Amino acid sequence: FDITGKVAIITGGNGGLGLGMAEGLAQAGAKVAVCGRNQEKIDRAVKQLEDQGAEAIGISCDVGSEEQVNAMVAQTAEHFGRIDILVNNAAISWGIPTETMTLDEWNNFITNNLTSMFLTCRACFPHMVEAGGGKIIN
């Protein structure tokens, strides 16, 4: 498939499956913005993408923070001029038995795995409408 000229944001795109998705989208012609919380991993991911010929930027972002999500989306739109694709890949696992989980741990899990998707979708919608449509992959 060919998505040349489209712009994709990949949350958790600084490693693992997210980086793999960023590579695939870039190989299909997309410009990519990878975001994550670890700046070293972000920098390595961007270098890896650029070494493969991709146009890429990296943005440090905690997807559970409304302020950081809004800033990340604005920075992407400002840099590339549009947003066409959002891949909500960032997530955490709880790694502990449910019966021992505290309410704070549960709320952190929900914020990072569910609220984050709402925040990124809401921030991207106006840009996608302006671009004539878009795709969201959760």
Coordinates of C-alpha atoms in Angstrom, one line a residue:
F1 CA 0.0 0.0 0.0
D2 CA 1.1 3.6 -0.6
I3 CA 0.5 6.3 1.9
T4 CA 3.1 8.7 0.5
G5 CA 2.8 12.2 2.0
K6 CA 0.5 11.1 4.9
V7 CA 1.6 11.9 8.5
A8 CA 1.4 9.3 11.2
I9 CA 1.7 9.6 15.0
I10 CA 2.7 6.4 16.8
T11 CA 2.4 6.5 20.5
G12 CA 4.9 4.1 22.1
G13 CA 6.7 4.3 18.8
N14 CA 10.2 4.4 20.3
G15 CA 10.6 0.6 20.6
G16 CA 9.0 -2.8 20.2
L17 CA 5.8 -3.1 18.2
G18 CA 5.4 0.7 18.0
L19 CA 8.8 1.1 16.3
G20 CA 7.9 -1.8 14.0
M21 CA 4.7 0.0 13.0
A22 CA 6.5 3.2 12.5
E23 CA 9.0 1.4 10.2
G24 CA 6.1 -0.2 8.2
L25 CA 4.3 3.1 7.8
A26 CA 7.5 4.9 6.8
Q27 CA 8.3 2.2 4.2
A28 CA 4.8 2.8 2.8
G29 CA 5.7 6.5 2.4
A30 CA 4.4 8.1 5.6
K31 CA 6.2 10.8 7.5
V32 CA 6.2 9.6 11.1
A33 CA 6.2 11.1 14.6
V34 CA 7.2 8.6 17.3
C35 CA 6.4 9.4 20.9
G36 CA 7.3 7.8 24.2
R37 CA 8.6 8.7 27.6
N38 CA 12.2 7.7 27.3
Q39 CA 14.2 10.3 25.3
E40 CA 17.2 8.0 24.6
K41 CA 14.9 5.4 23.1
I42 CA 13.1 8.1 21.1
D43 CA 16.4 9.4 19.7
R44 CA 17.5 5.9 18.8
A45 CA 14.2 5.2 17.1
V46 CA 14.3 8.4 15.0
K47 CA 17.9 7.7 14.0
Q48 CA 16.9 4.1 13.0
L49 CA 14.0 5.4 10.9
E50 CA 16.1 8.2 9.3
D51 CA 18.8 5.6 8.5
Q52 CA 16.1 3.7 6.6
G53 CA 15.2 6.8 4.6
A54 CA 12.2 7.9 6.6
E55 CA 11.2 11.4 7.5
A56 CA 10.7 11.2 11.2
I57 CA 10.5 13.2 14.4
G58 CA 10.6 12.1 18.0
I59 CA 8.6 13.7 20.8
S60 CA 8.8 13.0 24.5
C61 CA 5.2 12.5 25.8
D62 CA 3.4 10.9 28.7
V63 CA 0.2 9.9 26.9
G64 CA -1.7 10.0 30.3
S65 CA -1.1 13.8 30.4
E66 CA -3.6 15.9 28.6
E67 CA -1.2 18.8 28.4
Q68 CA 1.7 16.7 27.0
V69 CA -0.6 15.0 24.5
N70 CA -2.0 18.3 23.2
A71 CA 1.6 19.6 22.9
M72 CA 2.8 16.5 21.1
V73 CA -0.1 16.6 18.6
A74 CA 0.5 20.4 18.0
Q75 CA 4.2 19.9 17.5
T76 CA 3.5 17.1 14.9
A77 CA 1.0 19.2 13.0
E78 CA 3.3 22.2 13.1
H79 CA 6.3 20.2 11.9
F80 CA 4.6 18.2 9.1
G81 CA 1.6 20.5 8.4
R82 CA -1.1 17.8 8.9
I83 CA -2.0 14.6 10.7
D84 CA -3.6 11.7 8.9
I85 CA -2.9 8.6 11.0
L86 CA -2.9 7.9 14.7
V87 CA -1.6 4.6 16.1
N88 CA -2.5 4.3 19.8
N89 CA 0.2 1.8 20.7
A90 CA 1.5 3.0 24.1
A91 CA 0.3 0.9 27.0
I92 CA 1.4 -0.5 30.3
S93 CA 0.7 -3.9 31.9
W94 CA -0.1 -4.2 35.5
G95 CA 2.2 -7.1 36.2
I96 CA 0.6 -7.9 39.6
P97 CA -2.4 -10.0 40.6
T98 CA -5.7 -8.1 40.4
E99 CA -6.5 -9.0 43.9
T100 CA -3.5 -7.2 45.3
M101 CA -3.8 -4.1 43.0
T102 CA -4.4 -0.8 44.8
L103 CA -6.9 1.8 43.5
D104 CA -4.0 4.1 42.6
E105 CA -2.4 1.3 40.5
W106 CA -5.7 0.6 38.8
N107 CA -6.2 4.3 38.0
N108 CA -2.7 4.5 36.6
F109 CA -3.4 1.5 34.4
I110 CA -6.7 3.0 33.1
T111 CA -5.1 6.4 32.5
N112 CA -2.2 4.9 30.4
N113 CA -4.3 2.3 28.5
L114 CA -7.7 4.0 28.1
T115 CA -7.8 7.6 28.9
S116 CA -4.6 8.1 26.8
M117 CA -6.5 6.9 23.7
F118 CA -9.3 9.4 24.4
L119 CA -6.8 12.2 24.8
T120 CA -4.8 11.4 21.6
C121 CA -8.0 10.9 19.5
R122 CA -9.6 14.1 20.7
A123 CA -6.4 16.1 20.0
C124 CA -6.0 14.6 16.5
F125 CA -9.6 14.9 15.4
P126 CA -9.5 18.5 14.3
H127 CA -6.3 17.9 12.3
M128 CA -7.8 14.9 10.6
V129 CA -11.0 16.7 9.7
E130 CA -8.9 19.6 8.3
A131 CA -6.9 17.0 6.2
G132 CA -10.2 15.6 4.8
G133 CA -10.2 12.5 7.0
G134 CA -7.9 10.2 8.8
K135 CA -7.4 6.7 10.3
I136 CA -7.1 5.7 13.9
I137 CA -5.6 2.4 14.9
N138 CA -6.2 1.3 18.5

